[in-house]
Structure formats: structure tokens, C-alpha cells
PDB file of C-alpha atoms in Angstrom:
ATOM      1  CA  UNK A1425      25.754 -24.058  -7.510  1.00 58.00           C
ATOM      2  CA  UNK A1426      23.945 -25.900 -10.294  1.00 57.00           C
ATOM      3  CA  UNK A1427      21.247 -26.973  -7.836  1.00 56.00           C
ATOM      4  CA  UNK A1428      20.983 -23.371  -6.786  1.00 55.00           C
ATOM      5  CA  UNK A1429      19.640 -22.312 -10.168  1.00 51.00           C
ATOM      6  CA  UNK A1430      17.124 -25.103 -10.104  1.00 54.00           C
ATOM      7  CA  UNK A1431      15.709 -23.966  -6.772  1.00 53.00           C
ATOM      8  CA  UNK A1432      15.153 -20.269  -7.327  1.00 49.00           C
ATOM      9  CA  UNK A1433      11.882 -20.170  -9.264  1.00 46.00           C
ATOM     10  CA  UNK A1434       9.783 -20.535  -6.121  1.00 50.00           C
ATOM     11  CA  UNK A1435      11.576 -17.532  -4.615  1.00 49.00           C
ATOM     12  CA  UNK A1436      10.472 -15.407  -7.570  1.00 46.00           C
ATOM     13  CA  UNK A1437       6.810 -16.188  -6.897  1.00 46.00           C
ATOM     14  CA  UNK A1438       7.181 -15.670  -3.148  1.00 46.00           C
ATOM     15  CA  UNK A1439       8.784 -12.270  -3.670  1.00 43.00           C
ATOM     16  CA  UNK A1440       6.054 -11.220  -6.066  1.00 42.00           C
ATOM     17  CA  UNK A1441       3.449 -12.194  -3.484  1.00 43.00           C
ATOM     18  CA  UNK A1442       5.244 -10.205  -0.788  1.00 38.00           C
ATOM     19  CA  UNK A1443       5.133  -7.040  -2.888  1.00 38.00           C
ATOM     20  CA  UNK A1444       1.699  -7.518  -4.449  1.00 38.00           C
ATOM     21  CA  UNK A1445       0.145  -4.947  -2.165  1.00 36.00           C
ATOM     22  CA  UNK A1446       2.639  -2.275  -3.190  1.00 34.00           C
ATOM     23  CA  UNK A1447       1.789  -1.870  -6.894  1.00 31.00           C
ATOM     24  CA  UNK A1448       2.131   1.571  -8.369  1.00 35.00           C
ATOM     25  CA  UNK A1449       1.319   2.782 -11.833  1.00 34.00           C
ATOM     26  CA  UNK A1450       4.406   3.291 -13.990  1.00 36.00           C
ATOM     27  CA  UNK A1451       4.512   6.417 -16.120  1.00 37.00           C
ATOM     28  CA  UNK A1452       7.390   6.540 -18.624  1.00 39.00           C
ATOM     29  CA  UNK A1453       8.994   9.944 -17.970  1.00 46.00           C
ATOM     30  CA  UNK A1454      12.553  11.229 -18.084  1.00 51.00           C
ATOM     31  CA  UNK A1455      12.897  10.709 -14.337  1.00 47.00           C
ATOM     32  CA  UNK A1456      11.838   7.065 -14.280  1.00 48.00           C
ATOM     33  CA  UNK A1457      12.718   5.886 -17.756  1.00 75.00           C
ATOM     34  CA  UNK A1458      14.531   2.799 -16.478  1.00 88.00           C
ATOM     35  CA  UNK A1459      12.059  -0.103 -16.765  1.00 89.00           C
ATOM     36  CA  UNK A1460      10.367  -0.869 -13.452  1.00 89.00           C
ATOM     37  CA  UNK A1461      11.266   2.499 -11.904  1.00 91.00           C
ATOM     38  CA  UNK A1462       9.258   5.251 -10.254  1.00 91.00           C
ATOM     39  CA  UNK A1463      10.478   8.782  -9.462  1.00 92.00           C
ATOM     40  CA  UNK A1464      12.508   9.480  -6.335  1.00 94.00           C
ATOM     41  CA  UNK A1465      11.905  12.116  -3.658  1.00 93.00           C
ATOM     42  CA  UNK A1466      14.262  14.430  -1.803  1.00 93.00           C
ATOM     43  CA  UNK A1467      13.901  12.080   1.164  1.00 94.00           C
ATOM     44  CA  UNK A1468      15.152   9.229  -1.036  1.00 95.00           C
ATOM     45  CA  UNK A1469      18.289  11.229  -1.865  1.00 94.00           C
ATOM     46  CA  UNK A1470      18.934  11.718   1.841  1.00 94.00           C
ATOM     47  CA  UNK A1471      18.411   8.015   2.431  1.00 95.00           C
ATOM     48  CA  UNK A1472      20.915   7.146  -0.317  1.00 95.00           C
ATOM     49  CA  UNK A1473      23.501   9.441   1.277  1.00 94.00           C
ATOM     50  CA  UNK A1474      23.045   7.714   4.638  1.00 94.00           C
ATOM     51  CA  UNK A1475      23.117   4.245   3.080  1.00 94.00           C
ATOM     52  CA  UNK A1476      26.299   4.835   1.097  1.00 93.00           C
ATOM     53  CA  UNK A1477      28.073   7.474   3.147  1.00 90.00           C
ATOM     54  CA  UNK A1478      28.420   9.436  -0.100  1.00 88.00           C
ATOM     55  CA  UNK A1479      26.730  12.629  -1.254  1.00 85.00           C
ATOM     56  CA  UNK A1480      27.849  12.673  -4.908  1.00 82.00           C
ATOM     57  CA  UNK A1481      25.604   9.770  -6.107  1.00 84.00           C
ATOM     58  CA  UNK A1482      22.569  11.858  -5.134  1.00 86.00           C
ATOM     59  CA  UNK A1483      23.179  14.151  -8.124  1.00 86.00           C
ATOM     60  CA  UNK A1484      22.714  11.199 -10.485  1.00 92.00           C
ATOM     61  CA  UNK A1485      19.700   9.490  -8.878  1.00 94.00           C
ATOM     62  CA  UNK A1486      16.701   9.193 -11.175  1.00 94.00           C
ATOM     63  CA  UNK A1487      14.409   6.411  -9.970  1.00 94.00           C
ATOM     64  CA  UNK A1488      13.846   3.569  -7.544  1.00 95.00           C
ATOM     65  CA  UNK A1489      12.137   0.171  -7.875  1.00 93.00           C
ATOM     66  CA  UNK A1490       8.397   0.506  -8.339  1.00 91.00           C
ATOM     67  CA  UNK A1491       7.744  -1.992  -5.579  1.00 90.00           C
ATOM     68  CA  UNK A1492       9.577  -1.701  -2.286  1.00 90.00           C
ATOM     69  CA  UNK A1493      11.012  -4.949  -0.919  1.00 91.00           C
ATOM     70  CA  UNK A1494      12.317  -3.429   2.333  1.00 95.00           C
ATOM     71  CA  UNK A1495      10.112  -4.169   5.348  1.00 94.00           C
ATOM     72  CA  UNK A1496      10.885  -0.656   6.628  1.00 95.00           C
ATOM     73  CA  UNK A1497       9.978   1.070   3.370  1.00 95.00           C
ATOM     74  CA  UNK A1498      13.419   2.325   2.321  1.00 96.00           C
ATOM     75  CA  UNK A1499      14.740   2.078  -1.262  1.00 96.00           C
ATOM     76  CA  UNK A1500      17.322  -0.672  -1.694  1.00 97.00           C
ATOM     77  CA  UNK A1501      18.535   0.393  -5.125  1.00 97.00           C
ATOM     78  CA  UNK A1502      18.382   3.373  -7.460  1.00 97.00           C
ATOM     79  CA  UNK A1503      18.582   4.021 -11.182  1.00 96.00           C
ATOM     80  CA  UNK A1504      21.192   6.563 -12.286  1.00 95.00           C
ATOM     81  CA  UNK A1505      21.600   9.217 -14.928  1.00 93.00           C
ATOM     82  CA  UNK A1506      24.479   7.948 -17.114  1.00 93.00           C
ATOM     83  CA  UNK A1507      25.684  11.516 -17.719  1.00 89.00           C
ATOM     84  CA  UNK A1508      24.562  13.578 -14.720  1.00 86.00           C
ATOM     85  CA  UNK A1509      24.947  17.353 -14.761  1.00 75.00           C
ATOM     86  CA  UNK A1510      27.285  19.204 -12.462  1.00 61.00           C
ATOM     87  CA  UNK A1511      26.299  19.907  -8.884  1.00 51.00           C
ATOM     88  CA  UNK A1512      24.879  23.164 -10.189  1.00 44.00           C
ATOM     89  CA  UNK A1513      22.584  21.019 -12.364  1.00 44.00           C
ATOM     90  CA  UNK A1514      23.661  22.687 -15.583  1.00 47.00           C
ATOM     91  CA  UNK A1515      23.642  20.408 -18.586  1.00 47.00           C
ATOM     92  CA  UNK A1516      26.505  22.402 -20.154  1.00 49.00           C
ATOM     93  CA  UNK A1517      29.005  20.221 -18.337  1.00 54.00           C
ATOM     94  CA  UNK A1518      29.222  17.065 -16.257  1.00 60.00           C
ATOM     95  CA  UNK A1519      31.307  15.986 -13.301  1.00 63.00           C
ATOM     96  CA  UNK A1520      31.453  12.317 -14.252  1.00 78.00           C
ATOM     97  CA  UNK A1521      29.753   9.598 -16.249  1.00 89.00           C
ATOM     98  CA  UNK A1522      28.154   6.481 -14.807  1.00 92.00           C
ATOM     99  CA  UNK A1523      28.878   3.328 -16.773  1.00 91.00           C
ATOM    100  CA  UNK A1524      26.334   1.480 -14.651  1.00 94.00           C
ATOM    101  CA  UNK A1525      22.677   2.520 -14.637  1.00 96.00           C
ATOM    102  CA  UNK A1526      21.807   0.949 -11.288  1.00 96.00           C
ATOM    103  CA  UNK A1527      23.229   1.213  -7.787  1.00 96.00           C
ATOM    104  CA  UNK A1528      22.513  -1.227  -4.968  1.00 97.00           C
ATOM    105  CA  UNK A1529      22.453   0.838  -1.760  1.00 96.00           C
ATOM    106  CA  UNK A1530      20.857  -1.178   1.061  1.00 96.00           C
ATOM    107  CA  UNK A1531      23.772  -1.567   3.527  1.00 95.00           C
ATOM    108  CA  UNK A1532      22.554  -4.946   4.740  1.00 95.00           C
ATOM    109  CA  UNK A1533      22.462  -6.372   1.211  1.00 96.00           C
ATOM    110  CA  UNK A1534      25.576  -4.593  -0.052  1.00 95.00           C
ATOM    111  CA  UNK A1535      27.703  -5.998   2.775  1.00 94.00           C
ATOM    112  CA  UNK A1536      26.278  -9.478   2.240  1.00 96.00           C
ATOM    113  CA  UNK A1537      26.924  -9.344  -1.518  1.00 96.00           C
ATOM    114  CA  UNK A1538      30.465  -8.098  -0.840  1.00 95.00           C
ATOM    115  CA  UNK A1539      31.019 -11.325   1.097  1.00 94.00           C
ATOM    116  CA  UNK A1540      29.558 -13.398  -1.756  1.00 95.00           C
ATOM    117  CA  UNK A1541      31.952 -11.805  -4.230  1.00 95.00           C
ATOM    118  CA  UNK A1542      34.886 -12.400  -1.888  1.00 94.00           C
ATOM    119  CA  UNK A1543      33.902 -16.066  -1.750  1.00 94.00           C
ATOM    120  CA  UNK A1544      34.215 -16.343  -5.538  1.00 94.00           C
ATOM    121  CA  UNK A1545      30.538 -16.435  -6.464  1.00 95.00           C
ATOM    122  CA  UNK A1546      31.153 -14.427  -9.641  1.00 94.00           C
ATOM    123  CA  UNK A1547      33.640 -16.992 -10.937  1.00 92.00           C
ATOM    124  CA  UNK A1548      31.212 -19.802 -10.148  1.00 92.00           C
ATOM    125  CA  UNK A1549      28.443 -18.150 -12.153  1.00 91.00           C
ATOM    126  CA  UNK A1550      30.819 -17.362 -15.003  1.00 91.00           C
ATOM    127  CA  UNK A1551      31.868 -21.018 -15.088  1.00 90.00           C
ATOM    128  CA  UNK A1552      28.249 -22.065 -15.492  1.00 87.00           C
ATOM    129  CA  UNK A1553      27.708 -19.497 -18.258  1.00 86.00           C
ATOM    130  CA  UNK A1554      30.782 -20.767 -20.091  1.00 85.00           C
ATOM    131  CA  UNK A1555      29.693 -24.398 -19.737  1.00 86.00           C
ATOM    132  CA  UNK A1556      26.213 -23.677 -21.092  1.00 76.00           C
ATOM    133  CA  UNK A1557      27.618 -21.786 -24.093  1.00 70.00           C
ATOM    134  CA  UNK A1558      24.709 -19.338 -24.148  1.00 61.00           C
ATOM    135  CA  UNK A1559      22.011 -21.976 -24.526  1.00 69.00           C
ATOM    136  CA  UNK A1560      20.283 -21.740 -21.164  1.00 83.00           C
ATOM    137  CA  UNK A1561      17.913 -19.515 -19.193  1.00 88.00           C
ATOM    138  CA  UNK A1562      20.783 -17.910 -17.288  1.00 88.00           C
ATOM    139  CA  UNK A1563      22.494 -16.783 -20.489  1.00 87.00           C
ATOM    140  CA  UNK A1564      19.214 -15.529 -21.913  1.00 88.00           C
ATOM    141  CA  UNK A1565      18.639 -13.466 -18.779  1.00 90.00           C
ATOM    142  CA  UNK A1566      22.105 -11.936 -19.129  1.00 90.00           C
ATOM    143  CA  UNK A1567      21.721 -11.147 -22.834  1.00 88.00           C
ATOM    144  CA  UNK A1568      18.292  -9.566 -22.342  1.00 90.00           C
ATOM    145  CA  UNK A1569      19.436  -7.454 -19.387  1.00 92.00           C
ATOM    146  CA  UNK A1570      22.486  -6.170 -21.262  1.00 92.00           C
ATOM    147  CA  UNK A1571      20.275  -5.183 -24.200  1.00 91.00           C
ATOM    148  CA  UNK A1572      17.840  -3.355 -21.895  1.00 93.00           C
ATOM    149  CA  UNK A1573      20.622  -1.411 -20.194  1.00 94.00           C
ATOM    150  CA  UNK A1574      22.186  -0.407 -23.513  1.00 94.00           C
ATOM    151  CA  UNK A1575      18.842   0.657 -24.959  1.00 93.00           C
ATOM    152  CA  UNK A1576      17.895   2.603 -21.825  1.00 94.00           C
ATOM    153  CA  UNK A1577      21.258   4.375 -21.705  1.00 95.00           C
ATOM    154  CA  UNK A1578      20.798   5.566 -25.287  1.00 93.00           C
ATOM    155  CA  UNK A1579      17.287   6.829 -24.529  1.00 92.00           C
ATOM    156  CA  UNK A1580      18.588   8.761 -21.539  1.00 92.00           C
ATOM    157  CA  UNK A1581      21.299  10.342 -23.676  1.00 92.00           C
ATOM    158  CA  UNK A1582      19.376  10.967 -26.904  1.00 90.00           C
ATOM    159  CA  UNK A1583      15.688  10.721 -26.125  1.00 85.00           C
ATOM    160  CA  UNK A1584      13.425   8.828 -28.562  1.00 83.00           C
ATOM    161  CA  UNK A1585      15.764   9.225 -31.568  1.00 85.00           C
ATOM    162  CA  UNK A1586      19.539   9.366 -31.913  1.00 88.00           C
ATOM    163  CA  UNK A1587      21.066  12.719 -32.824  1.00 88.00           C
ATOM    164  CA  UNK A1588      24.867  12.835 -32.961  1.00 87.00           C
ATOM    165  CA  UNK A1589      24.728  16.614 -32.455  1.00 88.00           C
ATOM    166  CA  UNK A1590      23.089  16.021 -29.076  1.00 87.00           C
ATOM    167  CA  UNK A1591      24.814  18.212 -26.494  1.00 88.00           C
ATOM    168  CA  UNK A1592      25.242  15.444 -23.929  1.00 88.00           C
ATOM    169  CA  UNK A1593      26.672  13.079 -26.539  1.00 92.00           C
ATOM    170  CA  UNK A1594      29.141  15.741 -27.649  1.00 91.00           C
ATOM    171  CA  UNK A1595      30.273  16.120 -24.044  1.00 89.00           C
ATOM    172  CA  UNK A1596      30.640  12.353 -23.770  1.00 91.00           C
ATOM    173  CA  UNK A1597      32.872  12.318 -26.830  1.00 92.00           C
ATOM    174  CA  UNK A1598      34.992  15.136 -25.459  1.00 90.00           C
ATOM    175  CA  UNK A1599      35.353  13.234 -22.193  1.00 89.00           C
ATOM    176  CA  UNK A1600      35.740   9.667 -23.495  1.00 92.00           C
ATOM    177  CA  UNK A1601      36.757  10.071 -27.130  1.00 93.00           C
ATOM    178  CA  UNK A1602      34.693   8.994 -30.154  1.00 94.00           C
ATOM    179  CA  UNK A1603      35.333   5.277 -29.705  1.00 92.00           C
ATOM    180  CA  UNK A1604      34.919   5.474 -25.932  1.00 93.00           C
ATOM    181  CA  UNK A1605      31.572   7.253 -26.271  1.00 94.00           C
ATOM    182  CA  UNK A1606      30.219   4.537 -28.572  1.00 94.00           C
ATOM    183  CA  UNK A1607      31.578   1.870 -26.253  1.00 93.00           C
ATOM    184  CA  UNK A1608      29.836   3.650 -23.370  1.00 95.00           C
ATOM    185  CA  UNK A1609      26.486   3.684 -25.191  1.00 95.00           C
ATOM    186  CA  UNK A1610      26.674  -0.017 -26.061  1.00 94.00           C
ATOM    187  CA  UNK A1611      27.754  -1.255 -22.645  1.00 94.00           C
ATOM    188  CA  UNK A1612      25.456  -3.465 -20.610  1.00 94.00           C
ATOM    189  CA  UNK A1613      24.802  -4.135 -16.925  1.00 95.00           C
ATOM    190  CA  UNK A1614      27.437  -2.453 -14.728  1.00 93.00           C
ATOM    191  CA  UNK A1615      28.990  -1.005 -17.870  1.00 92.00           C
ATOM    192  CA  UNK A1616      29.988  -4.486 -19.045  1.00 91.00           C
ATOM    193  CA  UNK A1617      32.305  -4.708 -22.032  1.00 82.00           C
ATOM    194  CA  UNK A1618      30.164  -5.080 -25.182  1.00 72.00           C
ATOM    195  CA  UNK A1619      32.622  -7.672 -26.502  1.00 74.00           C
ATOM    196  CA  UNK A1620      32.676  -9.896 -23.401  1.00 69.00           C
ATOM    197  CA  UNK A1621      29.456  -9.072 -21.528  1.00 57.00           C
ATOM    198  CA  UNK A1622      27.866 -12.424 -22.326  1.00 61.00           C
ATOM    199  CA  UNK A1623      30.613 -14.246 -20.451  1.00 75.00           C
ATOM    200  CA  UNK A1624      31.155 -12.170 -17.325  1.00 87.00           C
ATOM    201  CA  UNK A1625      28.670 -11.386 -14.558  1.00 91.00           C
ATOM    202  CA  UNK A1626      31.202  -8.764 -13.402  1.00 90.00           C
ATOM    203  CA  UNK A1627      29.245  -7.305 -10.452  1.00 95.00           C
ATOM    204  CA  UNK A1628      26.720  -9.097  -8.246  1.00 96.00           C
ATOM    205  CA  UNK A1629      25.548  -5.788  -6.795  1.00 96.00           C
ATOM    206  CA  UNK A1630      24.454  -4.523 -10.201  1.00 97.00           C
ATOM    207  CA  UNK A1631      22.670  -7.764 -11.069  1.00 97.00           C
ATOM    208  CA  UNK A1632      20.812  -7.838  -7.777  1.00 97.00           C
ATOM    209  CA  UNK A1633      19.808  -4.199  -8.265  1.00 97.00           C
ATOM    210  CA  UNK A1634      18.527  -5.151 -11.724  1.00 95.00           C
ATOM    211  CA  UNK A1635      16.501  -7.926 -10.122  1.00 95.00           C
ATOM    212  CA  UNK A1636      14.922  -5.504  -7.627  1.00 95.00           C
ATOM    213  CA  UNK A1637      13.598  -3.420 -10.520  1.00 93.00           C
ATOM    214  CA  UNK A1638      11.937  -6.578 -11.930  1.00 89.00           C
ATOM    215  CA  UNK A1639       9.789  -7.228  -8.853  1.00 83.00           C
ATOM    216  CA  UNK A1640       6.605  -6.085 -10.502  1.00 68.00           C
ATOM    217  CA  UNK A1641       3.638  -7.403 -12.421  1.00 58.00           C
ATOM    218  CA  UNK A1642       4.430  -8.888 -15.815  1.00 54.00           C
ATOM    219  CA  UNK A1643       2.021  -6.351 -17.353  1.00 54.00           C
ATOM    220  CA  UNK A1644       4.066  -3.473 -15.925  1.00 50.00           C
ATOM    221  CA  UNK A1645       7.266  -4.648 -17.582  1.00 52.00           C
ATOM    222  CA  UNK A1646       8.367  -2.791 -20.691  1.00 56.00           C
ATOM    223  CA  UNK A1647      11.250  -2.409 -23.164  1.00 58.00           C
ATOM    224  CA  UNK A1648      11.724  -6.159 -23.335  1.00 56.00           C
ATOM    225  CA  UNK A1649      12.038  -6.545 -19.564  1.00 62.00           C
ATOM    226  CA  UNK A1650      10.430  -9.544 -17.883  1.00 66.00           C
ATOM    227  CA  UNK A1651      10.037 -10.393 -14.215  1.00 75.00           C
ATOM    228  CA  UNK A1652      11.939 -13.657 -14.811  1.00 83.00           C
ATOM    229  CA  UNK A1653      15.480 -13.127 -13.500  1.00 91.00           C
ATOM    230  CA  UNK A1654      17.401 -16.330 -12.647  1.00 92.00           C
ATOM    231  CA  UNK A1655      20.655 -14.451 -11.987  1.00 94.00           C
ATOM    232  CA  UNK A1656      19.100 -12.247  -9.310  1.00 94.00           C
ATOM    233  CA  UNK A1657      17.184 -15.170  -7.876  1.00 94.00           C
ATOM    234  CA  UNK A1658      20.384 -17.225  -7.615  1.00 94.00           C
ATOM    235  CA  UNK A1659      22.078 -14.394  -5.718  1.00 96.00           C
ATOM    236  CA  UNK A1660      19.127 -14.066  -3.347  1.00 94.00           C
ATOM    237  CA  UNK A1661      19.045 -17.814  -2.793  1.00 95.00           C
ATOM    238  CA  UNK A1662      22.715 -17.732  -1.801  1.00 96.00           C
ATOM    239  CA  UNK A1663      22.007 -14.900   0.630  1.00 96.00           C
ATOM    240  CA  UNK A1664      19.100 -16.860   2.057  1.00 95.00           C
ATOM    241  CA  UNK A1665      21.389 -19.852   2.634  1.00 95.00           C
ATOM    242  CA  UNK A1666      23.559 -17.488   4.671  1.00 95.00           C
ATOM    243  CA  UNK A1667      20.542 -16.402   6.734  1.00 95.00           C
ATOM    244  CA  UNK A1668      20.374 -12.977   5.093  1.00 95.00           C
ATOM    245  CA  UNK A1669      16.807 -11.690   4.716  1.00 94.00           C
ATOM    246  CA  UNK A1670      16.813  -9.226   1.819  1.00 92.00           C
ATOM    247  CA  UNK A1671      13.667  -7.569   3.199  1.00 94.00           C
ATOM    248  CA  UNK A1672      15.702  -6.438   6.220  1.00 94.00           C
ATOM    249  CA  UNK A1673      16.168  -7.133   9.915  1.00 93.00           C
ATOM    250  CA  UNK A1674      14.212  -5.676  12.795  1.00 92.00           C
ATOM    251  CA  UNK A1675      16.773  -2.961  13.432  1.00 90.00           C
ATOM    252  CA  UNK A1676      18.649  -2.426  10.159  1.00 91.00           C
ATOM    253  CA  UNK A1677      16.531   0.644   9.418  1.00 91.00           C
ATOM    254  CA  UNK A1678      18.646   2.688  11.826  1.00 90.00           C
ATOM    255  CA  UNK A1679      21.298   3.172   9.136  1.00 92.00           C
ATOM    256  CA  UNK A1680      18.781   4.332   6.532  1.00 93.00           C
ATOM    257  CA  UNK A1681      16.897   6.567   8.952  1.00 90.00           C
ATOM    258  CA  UNK A1682      20.036   8.199  10.301  1.00 82.00           C
ATOM    259  CA  UNK A1683      19.351   6.984  13.815  1.00 70.00           C
ATOM    260  CA  UNK A1684      22.622   5.058  14.065  1.00 56.00           C
ATOM    261  CA  UNK A1685      23.008   1.486  15.265  1.00 48.00           C
ATOM    262  CA  UNK A1686      24.764  -0.192  18.166  1.00 44.00           C
ATOM    263  CA  UNK A1687      27.425  -2.376  16.582  1.00 40.00           C
ATOM    264  CA  UNK A1688      27.312  -4.655  19.633  1.00 40.00           C
ATOM    265  CA  UNK A1689      23.611  -5.384  19.253  1.00 46.00           C
ATOM    266  CA  UNK A1690      23.969  -8.427  17.014  1.00 47.00           C
ATOM    267  CA  UNK A1691      20.971  -8.727  14.715  1.00 46.00           C
ATOM    268  CA  UNK A1692      20.649  -5.590  12.639  1.00 47.00           C
ATOM    269  CA  UNK A1693      24.120  -4.291  13.481  1.00 56.00           C
ATOM    270  CA  UNK A1694      24.594  -2.993   9.962  1.00 67.00           C
ATOM    271  CA  UNK A1695      27.344  -0.559   8.980  1.00 68.00           C
ATOM    272  CA  UNK A1696      27.712   1.699   5.955  1.00 72.00           C
ATOM    273  CA  UNK A1697      29.664  -0.300   3.326  1.00 74.00           C
ATOM    274  CA  UNK A1698      33.145   0.764   2.226  1.00 65.00           C
ATOM    275  CA  UNK A1699      33.186   2.133  -1.324  1.00 62.00           C
ATOM    276  CA  UNK A1700      33.737  -1.173  -3.072  1.00 57.00           C
ATOM    277  CA  UNK A1701      35.582  -0.029  -6.193  1.00 55.00           C
ATOM    278  CA  UNK A1702      38.221   1.869  -4.216  1.00 50.00           C
ATOM    279  CA  UNK A1703      38.524  -0.997  -1.762  1.00 50.00           C
ATOM    280  CA  UNK A1704      38.955  -3.550  -4.561  1.00 51.00           C
ATOM    281  CA  UNK A1705      41.587  -1.475  -6.352  1.00 48.00           C
ATOM    282  CA  UNK A1706      43.627  -1.184  -3.170  1.00 49.00           C
ATOM    283  CA  UNK A1707      43.257  -4.913  -2.552  1.00 52.00           C
ATOM    284  CA  UNK A1708      44.250  -5.818  -6.119  1.00 53.00           C
ATOM    285  CA  UNK A1709      47.303  -3.552  -5.967  1.00 49.00           C
ATOM    286  CA  UNK A1710      48.384  -5.090  -2.686  1.00 52.00           C
ATOM    287  CA  UNK A1711      47.968  -8.615  -4.086  1.00 57.00           C
ATOM    288  CA  UNK A1712      50.046  -7.659  -7.100  1.00 56.00           C
ATOM    289  CA  UNK A1713      52.787  -6.259  -4.856  1.00 53.00           C
ATOM    290  CA  UNK A1714      52.801  -9.489  -2.863  1.00 55.00           C
ATOM    291  CA  UNK A1715      53.108 -11.555  -6.052  1.00 60.00           C
ATOM    292  CA  UNK A1716      56.054  -9.467  -7.209  1.00 55.00           C
ATOM    293  CA  UNK A1717      57.780  -9.848  -3.843  1.00 53.00           C
ATOM    294  CA  UNK A1718      57.195 -13.603  -3.939  1.00 58.00           C
ATOM    295  CA  UNK A1719      58.604 -13.840  -7.456  1.00 58.00           C
ATOM    296  CA  UNK A1720      61.729 -11.957  -6.413  1.00 51.00           C
ATOM    297  CA  UNK A1721      62.253 -14.273  -3.427  1.00 52.00           C
ATOM    298  CA  UNK A1722      61.894 -17.503  -5.435  1.00 51.00           C
TER     299      UNK A1722
END
């Protein structure tokens, strides 16, 4: 894995070249306040629902990467409102809060990253972070990204200046408690724990989504964001070694377009991913039950 991080810089330049013809002007508005984002359309919401098999995330969608990396033109990730309104879009109340500001949605990539996580890639990256003790480019990337996510979350909640009487913040406190609300504001990528976020990658999906929002000109970056992203590049390099093309296959667009796909067709036979959090919780509970049974039998 160490050689992996030494080989990813060329991928960054190749990706930038691929998307150079897709530049769009970034205008910092409420709807695309996440750095590197542009506003979404109603069609994008429909695409997200087809990609994820879920309707609820559509209420929280705010932006998508300013440069599209999909060869078929579909968004592969979205930025989220951390405190979305109810389905009636009334800011008086909220259905849920989103600890993470980004959601990776491309079924091809999500399924591939699921496999990476199952293979222990997170632990491998965490081991490297621990060995470097925060003195390397990888750690700097992590620290900077966490700071950007925390800062952006606060801007989405408060606007340009903090006001503790802010209606959304008051609702957060009623939902999470005073300490939980502050913890929520300070959290980093994927809602990482403010106390441990420098040590734990936590979620490859979130980091790859963060990378997709960095595929832009250096001049277009803002709020401390840079296009240099060794964590995302390392994930993409690992996918490449597994013959996964993050720009898509010839037929993967069928899932995003709603046209369906023949699961027997081989290349491009992409399925809608299982909701990963629910799947992981069930898996973890089952593993714990097995451990308890084994302990009783020993």
C-alpha cells in the first residue's frame, strides 16, 4: 500500500485532463456552498433515487461536482444539506440530520468501494496514518478536508456568521442535545469524531466523494480546498488495479437512466447497492452473536 501512495500523482493530472473540457463557473450560493459544487436539477434528484434505490436522500441534495467524471454524464456524488427540512420543505422542523455532507451514489463505484472496505483497505490506510504520526501528505489531506467539512457545515447552518438563536441550530440542539449539536458542527468528513478524526479514514465512500468535488481547476478551489487529494487518488488507484474504471462502463448508465440492466450481460452489469450502513450493522451484530456463541462453547 505504501507504493500505492507514491504512484497516484499521475492519476490526478490524468483526471484533470479528462475533465478539462467540462469547466463551469462556480457561484457561491446557498445551493452549491460546498466547495467545488454546482447546483442540482430535478433530473439529478431522479438520478440519485435510481442510483441509490432511495427517495429520502433527494430532500437533502444540494449540489454535485462541478466537473462530471462519468462518461455518460450522470452525477457520481452529491453534497447534502446537514439539516434538511421535512418533506414539506418547511424549515420549522426536520426529519433527520446528515452527519456527512457528501454522498457517493454511482452504483458502479459504490459497489467497488464496498468491496475495498470489506478487504480491509480502511485499516491499511489507518495504519499508514498512525505510522506517519501526522507528518505526511496523507495526514495533511485528511486534516484539511476535515476542516473544510466542519467549516462548510457551520456555514450551511448559520450563514456567514454564527448566531446561537438560529432556528436550525435550536432544532439541532433539541434533537441532539447541546453537546451533541456542538459535536455535530465540529465533525469532519463522514461526520468523523472531532477527537479521533485525524486517525480514522472511517468511510472510503465519503473520501472518494470528497475527491470528486476536487476535480477542478486550482483557481476554482475555495475555502482552503485544493485539488491535491492523495487519499482519493489512493482509492482510485486501488480500483484501477481491480480493473474498475471510475468513469464508467459502456452499459452502466442503464441503472442511472432507469433503463434497467441485464445482470447476465457481464461488463456493465451493475446493480443498485444495498444501503451500506444498515447492511454493516446487521453484519456486525451477526459477528458479535457468533463470537458470543464461540465463547460459550469454549
